[in-house]
Short mmCIF file of C-alpha atoms in Angstrom, two decimals:
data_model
loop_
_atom_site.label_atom_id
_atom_site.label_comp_id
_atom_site.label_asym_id
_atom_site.label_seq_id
_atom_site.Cartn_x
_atom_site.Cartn_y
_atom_site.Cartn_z
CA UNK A 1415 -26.93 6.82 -0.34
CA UNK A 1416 -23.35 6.81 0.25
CA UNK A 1417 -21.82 10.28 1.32
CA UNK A 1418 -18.33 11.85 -0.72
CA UNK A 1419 -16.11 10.40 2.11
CA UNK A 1420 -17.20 7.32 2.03
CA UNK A 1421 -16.98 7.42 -1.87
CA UNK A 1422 -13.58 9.01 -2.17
CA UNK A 1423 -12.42 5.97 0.77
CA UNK A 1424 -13.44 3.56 -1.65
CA UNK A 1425 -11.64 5.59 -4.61
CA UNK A 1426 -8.70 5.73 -2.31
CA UNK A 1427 -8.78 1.52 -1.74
CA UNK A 1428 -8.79 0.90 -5.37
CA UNK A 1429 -6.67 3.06 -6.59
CA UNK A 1430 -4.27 1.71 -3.75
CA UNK A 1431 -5.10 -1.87 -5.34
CA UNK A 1432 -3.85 -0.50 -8.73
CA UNK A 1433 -1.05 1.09 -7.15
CA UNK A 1434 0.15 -2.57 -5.07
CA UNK A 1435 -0.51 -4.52 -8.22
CA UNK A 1436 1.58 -2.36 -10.33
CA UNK A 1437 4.65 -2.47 -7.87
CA UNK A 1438 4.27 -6.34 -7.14
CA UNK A 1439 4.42 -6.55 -10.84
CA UNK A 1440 7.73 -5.11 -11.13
CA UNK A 1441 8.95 -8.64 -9.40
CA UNK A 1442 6.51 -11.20 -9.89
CA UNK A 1443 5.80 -12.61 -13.28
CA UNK A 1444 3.04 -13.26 -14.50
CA UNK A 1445 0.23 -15.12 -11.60
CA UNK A 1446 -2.30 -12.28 -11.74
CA UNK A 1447 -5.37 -13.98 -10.34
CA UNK A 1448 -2.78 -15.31 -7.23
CA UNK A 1449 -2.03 -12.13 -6.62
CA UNK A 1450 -5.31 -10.62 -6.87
CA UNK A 1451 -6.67 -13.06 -4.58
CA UNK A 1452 -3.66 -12.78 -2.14
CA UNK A 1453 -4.22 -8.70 -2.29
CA UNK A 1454 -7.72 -9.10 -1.90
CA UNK A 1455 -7.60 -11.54 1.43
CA UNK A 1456 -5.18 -8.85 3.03
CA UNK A 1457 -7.66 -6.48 2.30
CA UNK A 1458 -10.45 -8.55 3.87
CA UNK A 1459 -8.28 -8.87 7.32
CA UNK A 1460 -8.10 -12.90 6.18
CA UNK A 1461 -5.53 -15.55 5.62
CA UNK A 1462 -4.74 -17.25 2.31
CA UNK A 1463 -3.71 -21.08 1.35
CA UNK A 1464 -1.59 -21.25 -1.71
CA UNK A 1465 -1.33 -24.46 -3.37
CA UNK A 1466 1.20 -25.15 -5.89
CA UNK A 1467 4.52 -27.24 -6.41
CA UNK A 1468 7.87 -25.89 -5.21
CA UNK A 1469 9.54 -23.01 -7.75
CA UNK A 1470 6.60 -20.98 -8.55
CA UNK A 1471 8.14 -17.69 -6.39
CA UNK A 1472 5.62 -18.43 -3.26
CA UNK A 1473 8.12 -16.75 -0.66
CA UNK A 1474 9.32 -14.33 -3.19
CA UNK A 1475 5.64 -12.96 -3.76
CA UNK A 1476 4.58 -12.72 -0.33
CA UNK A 1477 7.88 -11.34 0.75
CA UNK A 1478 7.60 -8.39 -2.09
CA UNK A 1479 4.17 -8.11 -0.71
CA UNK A 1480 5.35 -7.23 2.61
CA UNK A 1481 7.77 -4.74 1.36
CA UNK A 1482 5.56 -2.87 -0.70
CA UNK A 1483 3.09 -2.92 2.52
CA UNK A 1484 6.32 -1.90 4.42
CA UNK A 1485 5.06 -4.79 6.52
CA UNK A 1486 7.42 -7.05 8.93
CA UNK A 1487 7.73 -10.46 7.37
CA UNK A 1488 9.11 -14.02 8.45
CA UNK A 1489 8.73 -17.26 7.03
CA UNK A 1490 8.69 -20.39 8.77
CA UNK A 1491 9.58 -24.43 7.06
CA UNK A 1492 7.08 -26.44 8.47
CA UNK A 1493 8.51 -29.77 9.43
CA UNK A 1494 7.77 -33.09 11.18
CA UNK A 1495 9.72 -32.13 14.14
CA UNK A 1496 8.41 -28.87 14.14
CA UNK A 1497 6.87 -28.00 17.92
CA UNK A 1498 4.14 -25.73 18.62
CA UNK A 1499 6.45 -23.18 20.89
CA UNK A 1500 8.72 -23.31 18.02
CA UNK A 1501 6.47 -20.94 16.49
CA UNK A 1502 4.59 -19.42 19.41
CA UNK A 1503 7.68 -18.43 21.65
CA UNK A 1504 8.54 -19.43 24.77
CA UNK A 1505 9.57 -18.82 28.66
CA UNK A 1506 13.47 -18.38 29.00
CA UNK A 1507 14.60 -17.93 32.96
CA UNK A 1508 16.56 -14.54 33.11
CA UNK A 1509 19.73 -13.80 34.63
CA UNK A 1510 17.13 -12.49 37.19
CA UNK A 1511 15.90 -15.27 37.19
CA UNK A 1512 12.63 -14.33 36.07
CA UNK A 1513 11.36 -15.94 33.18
CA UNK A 1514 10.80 -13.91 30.18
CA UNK A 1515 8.73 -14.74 26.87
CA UNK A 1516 10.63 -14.90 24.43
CA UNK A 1517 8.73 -14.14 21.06
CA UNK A 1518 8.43 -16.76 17.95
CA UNK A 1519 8.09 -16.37 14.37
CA UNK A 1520 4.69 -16.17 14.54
CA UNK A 1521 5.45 -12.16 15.89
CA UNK A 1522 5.41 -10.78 12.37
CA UNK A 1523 2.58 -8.87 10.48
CA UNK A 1524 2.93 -11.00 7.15
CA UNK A 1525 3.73 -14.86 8.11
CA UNK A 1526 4.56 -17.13 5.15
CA UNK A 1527 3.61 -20.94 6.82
CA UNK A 1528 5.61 -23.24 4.09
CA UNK A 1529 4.55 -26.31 3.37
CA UNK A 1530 2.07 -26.53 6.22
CA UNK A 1531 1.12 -30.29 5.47
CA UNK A 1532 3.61 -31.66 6.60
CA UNK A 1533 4.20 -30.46 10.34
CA UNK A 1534 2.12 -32.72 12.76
CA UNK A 1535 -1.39 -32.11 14.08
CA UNK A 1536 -0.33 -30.19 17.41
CA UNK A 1537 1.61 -27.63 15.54
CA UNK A 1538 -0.71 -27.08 12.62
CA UNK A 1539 -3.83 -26.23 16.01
CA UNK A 1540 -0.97 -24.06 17.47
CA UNK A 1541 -0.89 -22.01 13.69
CA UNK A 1542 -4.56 -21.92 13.67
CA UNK A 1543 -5.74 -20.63 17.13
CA UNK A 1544 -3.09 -18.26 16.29
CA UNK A 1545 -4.76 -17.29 12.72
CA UNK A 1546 -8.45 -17.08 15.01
CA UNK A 1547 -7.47 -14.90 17.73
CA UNK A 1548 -4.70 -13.17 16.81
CA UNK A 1549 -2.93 -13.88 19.94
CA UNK A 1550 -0.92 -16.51 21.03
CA UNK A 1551 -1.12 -18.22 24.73
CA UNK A 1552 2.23 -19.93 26.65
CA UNK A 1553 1.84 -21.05 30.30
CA UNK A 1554 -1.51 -19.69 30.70
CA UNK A 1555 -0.10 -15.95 29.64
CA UNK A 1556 -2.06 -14.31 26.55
CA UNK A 1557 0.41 -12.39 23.81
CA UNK A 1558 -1.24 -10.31 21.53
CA UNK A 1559 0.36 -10.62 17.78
CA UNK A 1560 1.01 -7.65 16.51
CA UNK A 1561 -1.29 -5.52 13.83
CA UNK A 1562 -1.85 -6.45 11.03
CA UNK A 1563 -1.53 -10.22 11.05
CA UNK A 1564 -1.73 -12.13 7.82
CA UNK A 1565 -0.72 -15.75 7.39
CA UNK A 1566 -0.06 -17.23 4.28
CA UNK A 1567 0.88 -20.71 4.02
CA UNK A 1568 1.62 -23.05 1.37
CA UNK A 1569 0.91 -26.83 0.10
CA UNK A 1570 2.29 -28.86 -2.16
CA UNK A 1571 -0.50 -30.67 -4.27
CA UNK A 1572 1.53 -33.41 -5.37
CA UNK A 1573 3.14 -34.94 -2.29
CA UNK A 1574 1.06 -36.87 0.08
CA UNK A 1575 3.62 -39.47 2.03
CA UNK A 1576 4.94 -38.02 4.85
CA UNK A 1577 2.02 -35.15 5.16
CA UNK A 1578 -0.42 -34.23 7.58
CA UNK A 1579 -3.88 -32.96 5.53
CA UNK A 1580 -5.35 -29.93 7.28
CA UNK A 1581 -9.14 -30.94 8.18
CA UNK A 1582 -12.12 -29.32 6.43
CA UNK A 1583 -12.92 -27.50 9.50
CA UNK A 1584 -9.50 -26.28 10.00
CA UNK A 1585 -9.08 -25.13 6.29
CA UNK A 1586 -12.42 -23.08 6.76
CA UNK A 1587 -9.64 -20.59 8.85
CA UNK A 1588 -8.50 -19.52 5.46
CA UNK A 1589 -10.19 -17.18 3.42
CA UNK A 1590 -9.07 -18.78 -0.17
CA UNK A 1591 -7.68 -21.51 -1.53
CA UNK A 1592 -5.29 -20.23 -4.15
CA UNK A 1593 -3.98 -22.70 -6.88
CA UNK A 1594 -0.31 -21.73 -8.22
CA UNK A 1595 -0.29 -23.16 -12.04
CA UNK A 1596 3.54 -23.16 -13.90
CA UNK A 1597 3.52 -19.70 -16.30
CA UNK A 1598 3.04 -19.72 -19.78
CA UNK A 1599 6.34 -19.71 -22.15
CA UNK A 1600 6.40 -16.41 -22.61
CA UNK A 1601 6.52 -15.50 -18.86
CA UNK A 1602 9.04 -18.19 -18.28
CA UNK A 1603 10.93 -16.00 -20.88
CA UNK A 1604 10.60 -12.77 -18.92
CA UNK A 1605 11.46 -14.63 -15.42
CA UNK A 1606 14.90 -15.76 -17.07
CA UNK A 1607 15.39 -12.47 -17.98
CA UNK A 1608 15.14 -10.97 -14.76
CA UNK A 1609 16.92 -13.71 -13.09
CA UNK A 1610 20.08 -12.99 -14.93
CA UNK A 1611 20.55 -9.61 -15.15
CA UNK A 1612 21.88 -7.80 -11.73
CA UNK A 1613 18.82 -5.65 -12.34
CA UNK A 1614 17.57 -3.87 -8.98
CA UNK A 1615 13.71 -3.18 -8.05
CA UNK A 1616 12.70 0.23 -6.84
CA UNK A 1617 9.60 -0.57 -4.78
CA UNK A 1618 7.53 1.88 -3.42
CA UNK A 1619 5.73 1.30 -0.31
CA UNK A 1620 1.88 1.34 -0.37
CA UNK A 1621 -0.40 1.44 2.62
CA UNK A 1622 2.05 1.70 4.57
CA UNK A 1623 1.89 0.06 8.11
#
């Protein structure tokens, strides 16, 4: 039988669900399940894969996520041309000349991987190893990434020429597969709304760090 502690800890974790749910709410229209499921993964110490076409606020609801979480957050375009230490870092020599690492995007606690189709091969591995072992490896030197490390990347469902599909073995590194669907007219109504009005969100943080 479960003690009081760990009852009131699990108390504690929903009510701070509630609590992140309500403030993401304040920005995000509508997409409750995407945000449960995106909430949930964090939760689990996982990654997420959102699928949907461009325009359904992607970056804008992971970014709110990682201000509510008070959580460092960068975003990277994944492109053709896009090489693995573009993301990872790499060795710069010094004016001692030393070299030094220099840190990539990938340094972040809340990574948003857009479009992650359609970067080659190499560079997808580079993201993944990265997503496994939470670390990051450049001339034979191991880098820790810092704590907590989410990745959330993105597809778009429609698009195929020009795209690199992530494996079935490669897509097991995610935790969920989220589909984005367009919102319903009355939540298009509300997101015009808030788009046009110089209207300022108060977030408070939750969980923070």
């Amino acid at each position: 039988m479960a003690n009081k502690s760990e009852v009131a800890e699990v108390d504690a974790l929903a009510q701070s669900y509630k609590d992140l749910k309500n403030e993401i709410g304040k920005v995000i229209v509508g997409q409750h399940d995407v945000v449960q499921g995106v909430i949930i993964s964090l939760f689990s110490n996982g990654h997420s894969l959102l699928v949907g076409v461009p325009g359904l606020a992607k970056t804008l609801l992971v970014s709110t996520i990682a201000e509510v979480l008070d959580l460092e957050f960068k975003r990277i375009q994944f492109t053709p041309d896009l090489m693995p230490s573009d993301i990872t870092g790499s060795e710069i020599l010094g004016e001692d000349r030393h070299f030094k690492f220099n840190e990539g995007p990938l340094f972040a606690n809340i990574v948003l991987a857009d479009e992650i189709n359609r970067t080659p091969p190499k560079t997808q591995a580079a993201l993944l190893e990265a997503m496994q072992e939470r670390s990051v490896t450049v001339s034979g030197v191991r880098h820790p990434l810092p704590a907590p490390f989410f990745v959330l990347a993105t597809q778009n469902p429609i698009e195929q020429e020009g795209t690199y599909p992530l494996p079935e073995a490669q897509l097991d590194r995610f935790m969920f597969n989220i589909p984005l669907d367009y919102p319903s007219y009355a939540e298009e109504i509300a997101v015009v709304k808030g788009t046009t009005t110089t209207q300022n969100y108060d977030l408070k943080h939750i969980l923070t760090g």
